[in-house]
mmCIF file of N, CA, C and O in Angstrom:
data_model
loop_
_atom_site.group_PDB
_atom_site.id
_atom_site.type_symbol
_atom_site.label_atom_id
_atom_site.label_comp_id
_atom_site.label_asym_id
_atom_site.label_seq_id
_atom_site.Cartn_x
_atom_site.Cartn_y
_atom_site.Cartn_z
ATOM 1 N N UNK A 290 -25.150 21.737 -12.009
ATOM 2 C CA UNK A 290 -24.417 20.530 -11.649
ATOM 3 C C UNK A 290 -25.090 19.341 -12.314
ATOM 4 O O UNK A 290 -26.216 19.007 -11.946
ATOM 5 N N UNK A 291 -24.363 18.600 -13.407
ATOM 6 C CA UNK A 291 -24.809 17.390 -13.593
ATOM 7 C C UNK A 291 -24.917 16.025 -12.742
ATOM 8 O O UNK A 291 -24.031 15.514 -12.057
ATOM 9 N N UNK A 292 -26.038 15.635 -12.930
ATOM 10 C CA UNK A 292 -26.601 14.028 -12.477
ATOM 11 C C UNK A 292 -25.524 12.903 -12.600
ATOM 12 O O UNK A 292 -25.602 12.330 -13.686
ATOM 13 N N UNK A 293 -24.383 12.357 -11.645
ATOM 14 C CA UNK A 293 -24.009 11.725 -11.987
ATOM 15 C C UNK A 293 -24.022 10.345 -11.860
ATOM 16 O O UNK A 293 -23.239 9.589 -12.435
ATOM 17 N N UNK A 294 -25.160 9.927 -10.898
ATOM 18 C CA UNK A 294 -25.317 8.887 -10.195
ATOM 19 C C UNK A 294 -25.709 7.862 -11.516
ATOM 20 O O UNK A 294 -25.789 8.141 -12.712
ATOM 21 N N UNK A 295 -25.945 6.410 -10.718
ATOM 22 C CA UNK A 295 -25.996 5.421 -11.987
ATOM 23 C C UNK A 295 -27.234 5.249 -11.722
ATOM 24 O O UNK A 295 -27.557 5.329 -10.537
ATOM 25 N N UNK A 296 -28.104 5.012 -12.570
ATOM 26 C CA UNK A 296 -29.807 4.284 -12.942
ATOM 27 C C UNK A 296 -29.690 2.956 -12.508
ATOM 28 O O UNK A 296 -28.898 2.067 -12.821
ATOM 29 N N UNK A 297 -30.939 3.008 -11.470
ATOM 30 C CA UNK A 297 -30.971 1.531 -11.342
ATOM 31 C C UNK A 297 -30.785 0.149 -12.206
ATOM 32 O O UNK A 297 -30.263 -0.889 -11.800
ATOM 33 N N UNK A 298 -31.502 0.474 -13.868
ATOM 34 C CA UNK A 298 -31.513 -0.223 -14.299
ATOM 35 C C UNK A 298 -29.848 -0.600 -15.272
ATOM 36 O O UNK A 298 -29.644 -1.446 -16.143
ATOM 37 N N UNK A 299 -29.059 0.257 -14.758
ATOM 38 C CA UNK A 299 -27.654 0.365 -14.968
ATOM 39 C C UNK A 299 -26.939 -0.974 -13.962
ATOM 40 O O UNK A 299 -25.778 -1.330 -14.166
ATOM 41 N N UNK A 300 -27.659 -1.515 -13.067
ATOM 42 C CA UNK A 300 -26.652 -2.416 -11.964
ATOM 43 C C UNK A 300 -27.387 -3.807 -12.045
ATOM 44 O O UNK A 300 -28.500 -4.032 -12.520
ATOM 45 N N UNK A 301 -26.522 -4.664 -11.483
ATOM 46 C CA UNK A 301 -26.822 -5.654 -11.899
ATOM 47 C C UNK A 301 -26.382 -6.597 -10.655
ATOM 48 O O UNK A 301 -25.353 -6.053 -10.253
ATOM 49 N N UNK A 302 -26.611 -7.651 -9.894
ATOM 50 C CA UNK A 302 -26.425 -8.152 -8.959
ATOM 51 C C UNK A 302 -25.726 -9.579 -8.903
ATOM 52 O O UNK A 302 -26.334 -10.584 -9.272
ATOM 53 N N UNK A 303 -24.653 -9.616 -8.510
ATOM 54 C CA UNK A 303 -23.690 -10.710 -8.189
ATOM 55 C C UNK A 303 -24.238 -12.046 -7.757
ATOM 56 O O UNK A 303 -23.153 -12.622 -7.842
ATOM 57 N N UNK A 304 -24.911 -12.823 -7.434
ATOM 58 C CA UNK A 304 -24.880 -13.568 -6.143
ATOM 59 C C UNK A 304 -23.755 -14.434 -5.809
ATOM 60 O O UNK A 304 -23.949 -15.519 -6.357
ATOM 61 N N UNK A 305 -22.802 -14.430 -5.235
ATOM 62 C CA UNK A 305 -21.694 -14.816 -4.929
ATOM 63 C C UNK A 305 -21.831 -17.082 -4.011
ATOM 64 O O UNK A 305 -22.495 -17.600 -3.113
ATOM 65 N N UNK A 306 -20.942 -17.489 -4.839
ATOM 66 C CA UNK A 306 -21.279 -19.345 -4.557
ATOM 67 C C UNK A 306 -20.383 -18.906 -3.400
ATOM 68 O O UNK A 306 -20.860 -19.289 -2.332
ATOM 69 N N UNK A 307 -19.299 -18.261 -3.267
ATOM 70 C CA UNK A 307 -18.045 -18.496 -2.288
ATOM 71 C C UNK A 307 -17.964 -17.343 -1.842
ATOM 72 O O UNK A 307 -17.102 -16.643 -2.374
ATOM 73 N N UNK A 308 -18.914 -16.633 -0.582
ATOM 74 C CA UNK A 308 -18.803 -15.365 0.040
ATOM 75 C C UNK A 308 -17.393 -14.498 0.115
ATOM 76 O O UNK A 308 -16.405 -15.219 0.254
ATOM 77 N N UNK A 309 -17.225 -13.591 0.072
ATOM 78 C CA UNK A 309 -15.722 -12.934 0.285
ATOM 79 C C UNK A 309 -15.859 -12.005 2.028
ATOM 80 O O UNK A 309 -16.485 -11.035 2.454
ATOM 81 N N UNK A 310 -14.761 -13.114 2.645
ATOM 82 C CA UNK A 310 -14.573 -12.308 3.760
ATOM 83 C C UNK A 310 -14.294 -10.566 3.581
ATOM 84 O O UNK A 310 -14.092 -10.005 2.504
ATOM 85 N N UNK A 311 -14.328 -10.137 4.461
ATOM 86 C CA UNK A 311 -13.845 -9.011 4.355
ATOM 87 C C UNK A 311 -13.769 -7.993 6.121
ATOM 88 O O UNK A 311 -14.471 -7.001 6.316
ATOM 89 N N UNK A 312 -13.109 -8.370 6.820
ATOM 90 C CA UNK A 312 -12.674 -8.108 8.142
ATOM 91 C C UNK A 312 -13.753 -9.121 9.239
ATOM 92 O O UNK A 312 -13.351 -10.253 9.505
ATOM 93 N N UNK A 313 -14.860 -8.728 9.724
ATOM 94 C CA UNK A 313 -15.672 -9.394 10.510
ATOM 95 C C UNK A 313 -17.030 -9.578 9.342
ATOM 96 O O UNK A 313 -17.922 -10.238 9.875
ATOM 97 N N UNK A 314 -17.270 -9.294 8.372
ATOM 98 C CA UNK A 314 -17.995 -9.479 7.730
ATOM 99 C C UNK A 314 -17.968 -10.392 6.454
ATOM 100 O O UNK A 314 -16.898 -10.943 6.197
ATOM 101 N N UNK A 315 -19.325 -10.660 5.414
ATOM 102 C CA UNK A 315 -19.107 -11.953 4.572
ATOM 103 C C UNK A 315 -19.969 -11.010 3.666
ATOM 104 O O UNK A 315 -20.972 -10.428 4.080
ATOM 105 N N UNK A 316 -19.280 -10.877 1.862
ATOM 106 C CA UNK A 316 -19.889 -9.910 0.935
ATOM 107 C C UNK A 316 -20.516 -11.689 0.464
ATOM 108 O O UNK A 316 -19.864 -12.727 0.349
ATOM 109 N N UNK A 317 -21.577 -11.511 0.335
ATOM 110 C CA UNK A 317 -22.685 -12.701 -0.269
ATOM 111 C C UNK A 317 -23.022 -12.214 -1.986
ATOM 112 O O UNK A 317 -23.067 -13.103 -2.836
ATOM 113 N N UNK A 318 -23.186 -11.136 -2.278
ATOM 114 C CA UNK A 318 -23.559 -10.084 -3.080
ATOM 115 C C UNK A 318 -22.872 -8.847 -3.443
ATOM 116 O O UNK A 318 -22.834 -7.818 -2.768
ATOM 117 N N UNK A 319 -22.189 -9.113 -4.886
ATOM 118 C CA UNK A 319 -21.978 -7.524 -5.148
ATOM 119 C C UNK A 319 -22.280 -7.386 -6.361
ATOM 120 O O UNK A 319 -22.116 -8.239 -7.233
ATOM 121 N N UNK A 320 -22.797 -6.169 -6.517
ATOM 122 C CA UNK A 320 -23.534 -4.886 -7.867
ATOM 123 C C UNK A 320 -22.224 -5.011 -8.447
ATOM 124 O O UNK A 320 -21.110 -5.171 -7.948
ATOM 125 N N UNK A 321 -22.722 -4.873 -9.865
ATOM 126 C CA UNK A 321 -21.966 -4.062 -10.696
ATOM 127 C C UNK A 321 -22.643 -3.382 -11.847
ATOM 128 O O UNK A 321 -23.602 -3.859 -12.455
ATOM 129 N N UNK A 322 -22.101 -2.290 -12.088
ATOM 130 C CA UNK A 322 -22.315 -1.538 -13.103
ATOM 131 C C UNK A 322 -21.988 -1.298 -14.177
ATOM 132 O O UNK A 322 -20.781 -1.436 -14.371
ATOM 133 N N UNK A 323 -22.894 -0.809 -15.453
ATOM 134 C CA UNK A 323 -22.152 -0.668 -16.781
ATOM 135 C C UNK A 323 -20.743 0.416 -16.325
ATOM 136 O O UNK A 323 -20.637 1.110 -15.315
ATOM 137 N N UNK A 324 -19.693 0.234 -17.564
ATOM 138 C CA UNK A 324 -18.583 0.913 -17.257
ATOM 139 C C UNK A 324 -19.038 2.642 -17.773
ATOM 140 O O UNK A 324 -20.086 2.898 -18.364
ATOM 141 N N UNK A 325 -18.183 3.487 -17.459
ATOM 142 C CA UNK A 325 -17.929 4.190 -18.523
ATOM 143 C C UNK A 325 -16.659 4.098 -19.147
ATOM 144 O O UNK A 325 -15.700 3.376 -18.873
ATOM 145 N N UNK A 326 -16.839 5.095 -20.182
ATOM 146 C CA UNK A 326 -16.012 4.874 -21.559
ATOM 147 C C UNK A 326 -14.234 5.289 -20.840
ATOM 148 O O UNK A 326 -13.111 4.904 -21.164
ATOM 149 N N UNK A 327 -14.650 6.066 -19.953
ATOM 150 C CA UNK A 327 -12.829 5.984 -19.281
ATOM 151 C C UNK A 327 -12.440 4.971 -18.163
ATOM 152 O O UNK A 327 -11.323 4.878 -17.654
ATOM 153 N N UNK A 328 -13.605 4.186 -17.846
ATOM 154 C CA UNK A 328 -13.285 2.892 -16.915
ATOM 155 C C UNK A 328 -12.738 1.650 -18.045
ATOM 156 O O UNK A 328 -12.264 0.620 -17.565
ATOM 157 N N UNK A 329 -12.816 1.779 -19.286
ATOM 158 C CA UNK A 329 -12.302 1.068 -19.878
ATOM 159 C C UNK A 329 -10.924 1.348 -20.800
ATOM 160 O O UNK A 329 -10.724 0.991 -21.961
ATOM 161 N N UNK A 330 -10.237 1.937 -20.102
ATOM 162 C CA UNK A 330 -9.145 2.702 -20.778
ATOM 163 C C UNK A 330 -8.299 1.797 -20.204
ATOM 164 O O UNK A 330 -8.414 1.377 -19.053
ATOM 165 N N UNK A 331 -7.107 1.366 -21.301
ATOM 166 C CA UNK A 331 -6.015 0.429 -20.693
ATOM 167 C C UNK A 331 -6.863 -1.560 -20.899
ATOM 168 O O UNK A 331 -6.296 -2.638 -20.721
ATOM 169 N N UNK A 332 -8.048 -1.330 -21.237
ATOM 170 C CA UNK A 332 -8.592 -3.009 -21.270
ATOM 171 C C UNK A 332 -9.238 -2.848 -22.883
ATOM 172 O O UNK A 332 -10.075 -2.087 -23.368
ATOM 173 N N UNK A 333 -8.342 -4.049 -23.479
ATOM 174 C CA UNK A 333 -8.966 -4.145 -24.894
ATOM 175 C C UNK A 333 -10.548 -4.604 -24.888
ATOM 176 O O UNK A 333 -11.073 -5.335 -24.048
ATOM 177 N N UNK A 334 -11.133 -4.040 -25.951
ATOM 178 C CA UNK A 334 -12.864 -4.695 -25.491
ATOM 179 C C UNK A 334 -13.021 -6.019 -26.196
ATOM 180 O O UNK A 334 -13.863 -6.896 -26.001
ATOM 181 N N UNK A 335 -11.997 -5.968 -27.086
ATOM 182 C CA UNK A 335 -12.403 -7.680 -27.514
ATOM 183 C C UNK A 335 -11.708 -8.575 -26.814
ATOM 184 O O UNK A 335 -11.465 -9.664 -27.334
ATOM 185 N N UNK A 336 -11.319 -8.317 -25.678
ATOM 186 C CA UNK A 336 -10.429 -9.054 -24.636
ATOM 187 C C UNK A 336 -11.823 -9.821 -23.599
ATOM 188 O O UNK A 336 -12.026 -10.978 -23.232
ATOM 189 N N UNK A 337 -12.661 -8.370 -23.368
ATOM 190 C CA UNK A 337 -13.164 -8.568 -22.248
ATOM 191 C C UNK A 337 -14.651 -9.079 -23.140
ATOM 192 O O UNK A 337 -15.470 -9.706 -22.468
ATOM 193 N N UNK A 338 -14.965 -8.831 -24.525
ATOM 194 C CA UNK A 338 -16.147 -9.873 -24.882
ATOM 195 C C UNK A 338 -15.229 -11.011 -25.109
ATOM 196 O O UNK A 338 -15.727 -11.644 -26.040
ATOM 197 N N UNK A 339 -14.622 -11.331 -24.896
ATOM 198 C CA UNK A 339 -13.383 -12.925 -25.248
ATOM 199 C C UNK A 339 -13.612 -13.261 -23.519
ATOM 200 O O UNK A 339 -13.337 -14.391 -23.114
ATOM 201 N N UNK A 340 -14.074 -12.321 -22.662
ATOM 202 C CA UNK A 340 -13.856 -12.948 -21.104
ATOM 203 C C UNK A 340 -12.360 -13.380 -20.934
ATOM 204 O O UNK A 340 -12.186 -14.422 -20.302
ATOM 205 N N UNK A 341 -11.209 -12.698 -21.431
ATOM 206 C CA UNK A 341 -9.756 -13.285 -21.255
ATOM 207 C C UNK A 341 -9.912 -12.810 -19.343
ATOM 208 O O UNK A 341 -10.359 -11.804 -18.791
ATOM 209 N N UNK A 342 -9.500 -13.678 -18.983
ATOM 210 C CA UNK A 342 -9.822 -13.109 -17.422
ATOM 211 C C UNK A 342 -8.771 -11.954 -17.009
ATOM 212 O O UNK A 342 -9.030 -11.454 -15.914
ATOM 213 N N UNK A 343 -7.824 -11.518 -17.557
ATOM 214 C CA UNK A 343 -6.993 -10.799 -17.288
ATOM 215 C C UNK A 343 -8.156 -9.287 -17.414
ATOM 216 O O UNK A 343 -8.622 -8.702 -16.436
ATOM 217 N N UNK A 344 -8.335 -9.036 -18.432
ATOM 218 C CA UNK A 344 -9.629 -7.930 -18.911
ATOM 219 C C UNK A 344 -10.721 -7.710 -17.642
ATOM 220 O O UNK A 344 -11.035 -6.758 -16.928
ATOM 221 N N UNK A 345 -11.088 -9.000 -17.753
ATOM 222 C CA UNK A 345 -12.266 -8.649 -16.461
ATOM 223 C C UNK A 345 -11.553 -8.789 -15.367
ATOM 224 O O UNK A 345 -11.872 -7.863 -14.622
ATOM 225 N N UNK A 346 -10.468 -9.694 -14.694
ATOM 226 C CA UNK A 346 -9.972 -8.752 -13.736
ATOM 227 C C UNK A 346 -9.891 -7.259 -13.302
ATOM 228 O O UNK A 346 -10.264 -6.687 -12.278
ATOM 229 N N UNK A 347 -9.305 -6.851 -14.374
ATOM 230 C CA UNK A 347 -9.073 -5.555 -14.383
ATOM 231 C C UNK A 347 -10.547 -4.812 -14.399
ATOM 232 O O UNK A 347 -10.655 -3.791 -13.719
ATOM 233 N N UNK A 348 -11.277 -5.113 -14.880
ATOM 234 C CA UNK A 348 -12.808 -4.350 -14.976
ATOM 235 C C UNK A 348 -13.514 -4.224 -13.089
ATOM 236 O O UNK A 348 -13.971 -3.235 -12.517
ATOM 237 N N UNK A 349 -13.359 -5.435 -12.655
ATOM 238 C CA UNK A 349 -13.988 -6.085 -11.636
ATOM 239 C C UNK A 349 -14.011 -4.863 -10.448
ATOM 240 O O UNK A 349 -14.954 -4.552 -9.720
ATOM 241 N N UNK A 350 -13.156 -4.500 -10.484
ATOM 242 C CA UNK A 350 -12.571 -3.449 -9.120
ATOM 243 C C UNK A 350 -13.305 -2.052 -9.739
ATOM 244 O O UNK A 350 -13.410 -1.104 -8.960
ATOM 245 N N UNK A 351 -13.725 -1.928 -10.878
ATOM 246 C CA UNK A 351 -13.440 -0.389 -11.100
ATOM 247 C C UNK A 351 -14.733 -0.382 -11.432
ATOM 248 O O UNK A 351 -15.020 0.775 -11.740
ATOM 249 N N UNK A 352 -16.129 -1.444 -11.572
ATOM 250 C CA UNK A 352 -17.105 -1.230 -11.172
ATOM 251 C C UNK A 352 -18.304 -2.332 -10.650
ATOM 252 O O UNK A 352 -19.387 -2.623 -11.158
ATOM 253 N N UNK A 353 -17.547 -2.872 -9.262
ATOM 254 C CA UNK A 353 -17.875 -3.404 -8.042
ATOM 255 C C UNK A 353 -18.731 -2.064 -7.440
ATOM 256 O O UNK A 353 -18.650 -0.856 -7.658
ATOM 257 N N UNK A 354 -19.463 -2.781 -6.700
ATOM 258 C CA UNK A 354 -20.053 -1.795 -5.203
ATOM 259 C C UNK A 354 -20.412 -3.357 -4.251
ATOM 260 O O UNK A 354 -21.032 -4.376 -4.556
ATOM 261 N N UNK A 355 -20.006 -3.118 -3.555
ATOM 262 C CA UNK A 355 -18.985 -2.454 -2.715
ATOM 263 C C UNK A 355 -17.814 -3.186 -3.722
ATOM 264 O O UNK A 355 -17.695 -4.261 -4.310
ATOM 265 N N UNK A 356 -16.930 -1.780 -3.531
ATOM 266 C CA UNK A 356 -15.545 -2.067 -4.597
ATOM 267 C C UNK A 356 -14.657 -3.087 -3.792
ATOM 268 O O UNK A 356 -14.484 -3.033 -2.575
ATOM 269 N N UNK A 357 -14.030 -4.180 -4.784
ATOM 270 C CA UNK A 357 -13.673 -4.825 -4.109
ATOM 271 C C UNK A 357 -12.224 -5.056 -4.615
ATOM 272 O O UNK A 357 -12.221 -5.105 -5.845
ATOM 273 N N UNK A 358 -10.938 -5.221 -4.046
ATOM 274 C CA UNK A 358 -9.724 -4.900 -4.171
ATOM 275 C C UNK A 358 -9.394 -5.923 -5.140
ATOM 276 O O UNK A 358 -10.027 -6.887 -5.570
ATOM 277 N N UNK A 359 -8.385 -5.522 -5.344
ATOM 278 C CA UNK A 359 -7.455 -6.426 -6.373
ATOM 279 C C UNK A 359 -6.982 -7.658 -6.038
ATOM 280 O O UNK A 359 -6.846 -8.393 -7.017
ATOM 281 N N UNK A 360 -6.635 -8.215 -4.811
ATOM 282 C CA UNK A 360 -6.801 -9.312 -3.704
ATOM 283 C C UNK A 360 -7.524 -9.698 -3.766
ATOM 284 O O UNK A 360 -7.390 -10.915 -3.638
ATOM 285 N N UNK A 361 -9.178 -9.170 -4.035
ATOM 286 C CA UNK A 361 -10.511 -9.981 -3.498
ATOM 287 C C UNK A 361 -10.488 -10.731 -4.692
ATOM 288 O O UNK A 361 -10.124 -11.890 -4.888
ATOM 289 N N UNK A 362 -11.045 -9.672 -5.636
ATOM 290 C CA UNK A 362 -10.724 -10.416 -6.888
ATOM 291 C C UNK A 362 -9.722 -11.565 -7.729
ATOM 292 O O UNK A 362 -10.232 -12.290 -8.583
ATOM 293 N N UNK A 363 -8.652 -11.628 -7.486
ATOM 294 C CA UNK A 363 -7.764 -12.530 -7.656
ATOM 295 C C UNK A 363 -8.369 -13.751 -7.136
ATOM 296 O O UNK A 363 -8.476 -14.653 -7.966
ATOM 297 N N UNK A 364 -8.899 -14.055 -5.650
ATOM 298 C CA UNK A 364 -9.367 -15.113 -5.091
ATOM 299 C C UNK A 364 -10.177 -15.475 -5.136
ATOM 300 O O UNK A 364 -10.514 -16.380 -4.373
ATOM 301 N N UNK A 365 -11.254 -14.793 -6.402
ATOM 302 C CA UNK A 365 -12.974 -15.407 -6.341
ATOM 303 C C UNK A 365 -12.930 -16.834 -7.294
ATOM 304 O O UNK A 365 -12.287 -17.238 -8.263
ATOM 305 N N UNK A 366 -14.003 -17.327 -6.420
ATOM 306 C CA UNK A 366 -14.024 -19.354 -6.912
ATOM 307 C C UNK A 366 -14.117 -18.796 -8.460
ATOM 308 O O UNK A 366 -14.451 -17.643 -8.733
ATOM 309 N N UNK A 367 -13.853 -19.555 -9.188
ATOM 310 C CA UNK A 367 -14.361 -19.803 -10.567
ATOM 311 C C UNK A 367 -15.641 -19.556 -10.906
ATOM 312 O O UNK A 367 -15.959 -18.966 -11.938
ATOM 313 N N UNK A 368 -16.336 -19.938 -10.165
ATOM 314 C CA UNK A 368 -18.102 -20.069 -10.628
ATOM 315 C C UNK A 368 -18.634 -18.756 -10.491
ATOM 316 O O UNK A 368 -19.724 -18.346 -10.889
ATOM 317 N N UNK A 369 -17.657 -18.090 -9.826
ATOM 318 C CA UNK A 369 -18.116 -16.554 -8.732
ATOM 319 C C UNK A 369 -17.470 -15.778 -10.084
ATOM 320 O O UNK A 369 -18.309 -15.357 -10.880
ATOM 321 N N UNK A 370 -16.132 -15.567 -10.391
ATOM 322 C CA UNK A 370 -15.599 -14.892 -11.617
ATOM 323 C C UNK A 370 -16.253 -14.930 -13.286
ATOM 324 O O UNK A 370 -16.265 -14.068 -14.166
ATOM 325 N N UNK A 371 -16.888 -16.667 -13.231
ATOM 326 C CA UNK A 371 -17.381 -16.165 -14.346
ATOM 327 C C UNK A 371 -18.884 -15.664 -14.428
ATOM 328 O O UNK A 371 -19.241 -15.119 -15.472
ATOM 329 N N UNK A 372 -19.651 -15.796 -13.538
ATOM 330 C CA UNK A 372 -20.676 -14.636 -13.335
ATOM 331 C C UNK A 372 -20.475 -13.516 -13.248
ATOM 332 O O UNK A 372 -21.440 -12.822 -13.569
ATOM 333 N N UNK A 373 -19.330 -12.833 -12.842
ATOM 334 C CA UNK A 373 -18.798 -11.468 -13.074
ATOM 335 C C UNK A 373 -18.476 -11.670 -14.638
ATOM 336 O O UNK A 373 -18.847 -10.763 -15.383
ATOM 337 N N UNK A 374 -17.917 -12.613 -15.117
ATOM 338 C CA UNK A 374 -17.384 -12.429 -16.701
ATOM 339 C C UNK A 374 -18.550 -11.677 -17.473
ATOM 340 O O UNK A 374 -18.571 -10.620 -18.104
ATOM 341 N N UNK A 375 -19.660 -12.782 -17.130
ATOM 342 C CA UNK A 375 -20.620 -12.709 -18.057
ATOM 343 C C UNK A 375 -22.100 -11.654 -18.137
ATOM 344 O O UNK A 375 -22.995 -11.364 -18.931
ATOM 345 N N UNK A 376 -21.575 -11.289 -16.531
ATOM 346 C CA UNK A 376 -22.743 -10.324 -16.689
ATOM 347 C C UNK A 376 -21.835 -8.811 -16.791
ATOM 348 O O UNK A 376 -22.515 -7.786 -16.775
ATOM 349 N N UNK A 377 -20.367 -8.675 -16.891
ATOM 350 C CA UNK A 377 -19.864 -7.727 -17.265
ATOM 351 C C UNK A 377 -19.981 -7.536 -18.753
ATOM 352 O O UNK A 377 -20.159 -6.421 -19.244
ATOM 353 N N UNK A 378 -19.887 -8.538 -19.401
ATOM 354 C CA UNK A 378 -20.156 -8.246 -21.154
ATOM 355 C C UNK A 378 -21.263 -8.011 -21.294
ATOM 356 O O UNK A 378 -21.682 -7.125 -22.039
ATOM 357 N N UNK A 379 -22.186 -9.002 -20.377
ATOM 358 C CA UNK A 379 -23.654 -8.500 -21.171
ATOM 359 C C UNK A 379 -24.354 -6.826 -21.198
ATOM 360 O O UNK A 379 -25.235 -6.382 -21.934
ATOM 361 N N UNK A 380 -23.438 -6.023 -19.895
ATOM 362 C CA UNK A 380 -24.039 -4.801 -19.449
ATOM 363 C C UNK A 380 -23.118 -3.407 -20.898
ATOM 364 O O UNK A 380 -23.351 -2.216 -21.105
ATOM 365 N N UNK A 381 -22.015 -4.477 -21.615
ATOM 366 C CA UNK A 381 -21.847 -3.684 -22.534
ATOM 367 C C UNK A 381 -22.543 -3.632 -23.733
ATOM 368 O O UNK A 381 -22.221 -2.893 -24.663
ATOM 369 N N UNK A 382 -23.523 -4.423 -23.743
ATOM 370 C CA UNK A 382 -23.936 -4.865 -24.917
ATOM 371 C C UNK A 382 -25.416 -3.278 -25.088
ATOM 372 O O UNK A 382 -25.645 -2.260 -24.433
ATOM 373 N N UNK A 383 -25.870 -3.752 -25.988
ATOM 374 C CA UNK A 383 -26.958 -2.605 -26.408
ATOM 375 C C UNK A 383 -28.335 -2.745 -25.842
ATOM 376 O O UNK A 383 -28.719 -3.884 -25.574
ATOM 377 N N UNK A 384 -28.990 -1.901 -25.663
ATOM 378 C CA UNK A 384 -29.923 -2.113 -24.354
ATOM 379 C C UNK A 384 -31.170 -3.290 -25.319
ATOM 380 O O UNK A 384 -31.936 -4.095 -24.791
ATOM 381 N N UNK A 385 -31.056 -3.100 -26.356
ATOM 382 C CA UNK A 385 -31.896 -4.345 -26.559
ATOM 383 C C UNK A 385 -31.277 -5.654 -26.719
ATOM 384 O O UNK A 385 -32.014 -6.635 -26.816
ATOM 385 N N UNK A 386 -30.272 -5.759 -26.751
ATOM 386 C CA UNK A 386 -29.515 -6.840 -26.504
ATOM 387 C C UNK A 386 -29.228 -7.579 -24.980
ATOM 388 O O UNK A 386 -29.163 -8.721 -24.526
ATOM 389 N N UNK A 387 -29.158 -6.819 -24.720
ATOM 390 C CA UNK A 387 -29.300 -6.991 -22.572
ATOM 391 C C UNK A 387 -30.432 -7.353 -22.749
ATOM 392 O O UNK A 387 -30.526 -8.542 -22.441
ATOM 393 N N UNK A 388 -31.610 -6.826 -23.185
ATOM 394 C CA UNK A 388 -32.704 -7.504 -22.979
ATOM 395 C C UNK A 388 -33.151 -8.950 -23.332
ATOM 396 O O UNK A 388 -33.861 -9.695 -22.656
ATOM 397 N N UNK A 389 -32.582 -9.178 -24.534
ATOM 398 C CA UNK A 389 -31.952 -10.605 -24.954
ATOM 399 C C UNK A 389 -31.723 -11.873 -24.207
ATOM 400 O O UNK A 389 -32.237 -12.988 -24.122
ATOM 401 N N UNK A 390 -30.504 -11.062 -23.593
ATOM 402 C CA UNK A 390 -29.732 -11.945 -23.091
ATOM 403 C C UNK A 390 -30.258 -11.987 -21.711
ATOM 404 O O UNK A 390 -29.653 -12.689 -20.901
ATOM 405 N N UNK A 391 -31.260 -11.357 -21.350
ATOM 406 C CA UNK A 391 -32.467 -11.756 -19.758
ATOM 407 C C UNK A 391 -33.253 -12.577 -19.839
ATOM 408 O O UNK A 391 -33.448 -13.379 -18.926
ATOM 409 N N UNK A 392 -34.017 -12.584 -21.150
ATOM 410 C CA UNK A 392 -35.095 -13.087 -21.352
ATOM 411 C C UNK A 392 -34.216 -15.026 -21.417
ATOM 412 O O UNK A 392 -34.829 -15.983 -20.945
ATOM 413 N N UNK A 393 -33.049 -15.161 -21.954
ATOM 414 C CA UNK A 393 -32.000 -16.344 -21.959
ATOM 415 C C UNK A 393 -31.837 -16.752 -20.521
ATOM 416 O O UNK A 393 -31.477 -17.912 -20.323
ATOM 417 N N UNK A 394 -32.083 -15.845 -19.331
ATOM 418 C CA UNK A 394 -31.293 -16.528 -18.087
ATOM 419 C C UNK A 394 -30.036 -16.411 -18.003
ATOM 420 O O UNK A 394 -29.503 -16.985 -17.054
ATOM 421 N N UNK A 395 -29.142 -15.612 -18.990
ATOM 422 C CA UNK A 395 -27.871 -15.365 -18.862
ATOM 423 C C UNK A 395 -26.991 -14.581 -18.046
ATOM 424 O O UNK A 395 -25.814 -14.655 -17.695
ATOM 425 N N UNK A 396 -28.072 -13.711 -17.840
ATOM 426 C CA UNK A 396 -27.469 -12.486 -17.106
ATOM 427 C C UNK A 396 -27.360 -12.654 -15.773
ATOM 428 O O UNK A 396 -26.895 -11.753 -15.074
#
């Protein structure tokens, strides 16, 4: 049986300006992870290094933890989406390039 879990150094942490309700509780924080190559099926990749928000919409849900719906997403502040923008491109980038773009404060 193969290992399928993700490497820590695979996730990357949200901190959220505008918490997302979510029944009696408040997500402050959500992970995300590099994709794989069939989580990006159906999203052009020069869409989503362009940050067209339609692209990372679509990315957002399919590698969230805790996954967060298509609703949640639609309603995150601006400041909250493009920290998802930007640390979703950077986790496609090449591992010395991620490293790059840490050592910048970007990520």
């Amino acid at each position: 049986m193969s290992d399928t879990t993700t490497q820590p150094s695979a996730l990357t942490t949200v901190e959220l300006d505008q918490p997302i309700r979510r029944g009696e509780s408040e997500l402050k924080s959500i992970q995300i992870r590099k994709p794989k190559a069939s989580e990006l099926r159906g999203v052009s990749l020069s869409d989503l290094f362009d940050m067209k928000a339609d692209a990372v919409l679509t990315m957002i849900p399919r590698v969230s933890s805790p996954t967060l719906t298509a609703n949640e997403v639609n309603q995150l502040e601006a400041s909250d989406f493009a920290k998802f923008a930007v640390r979703l491109v950077a986790s496609l980038l090449p591992q010395e390039s991620q490293q790059e773009v840490a050592s910048l404060g970007l990520n």
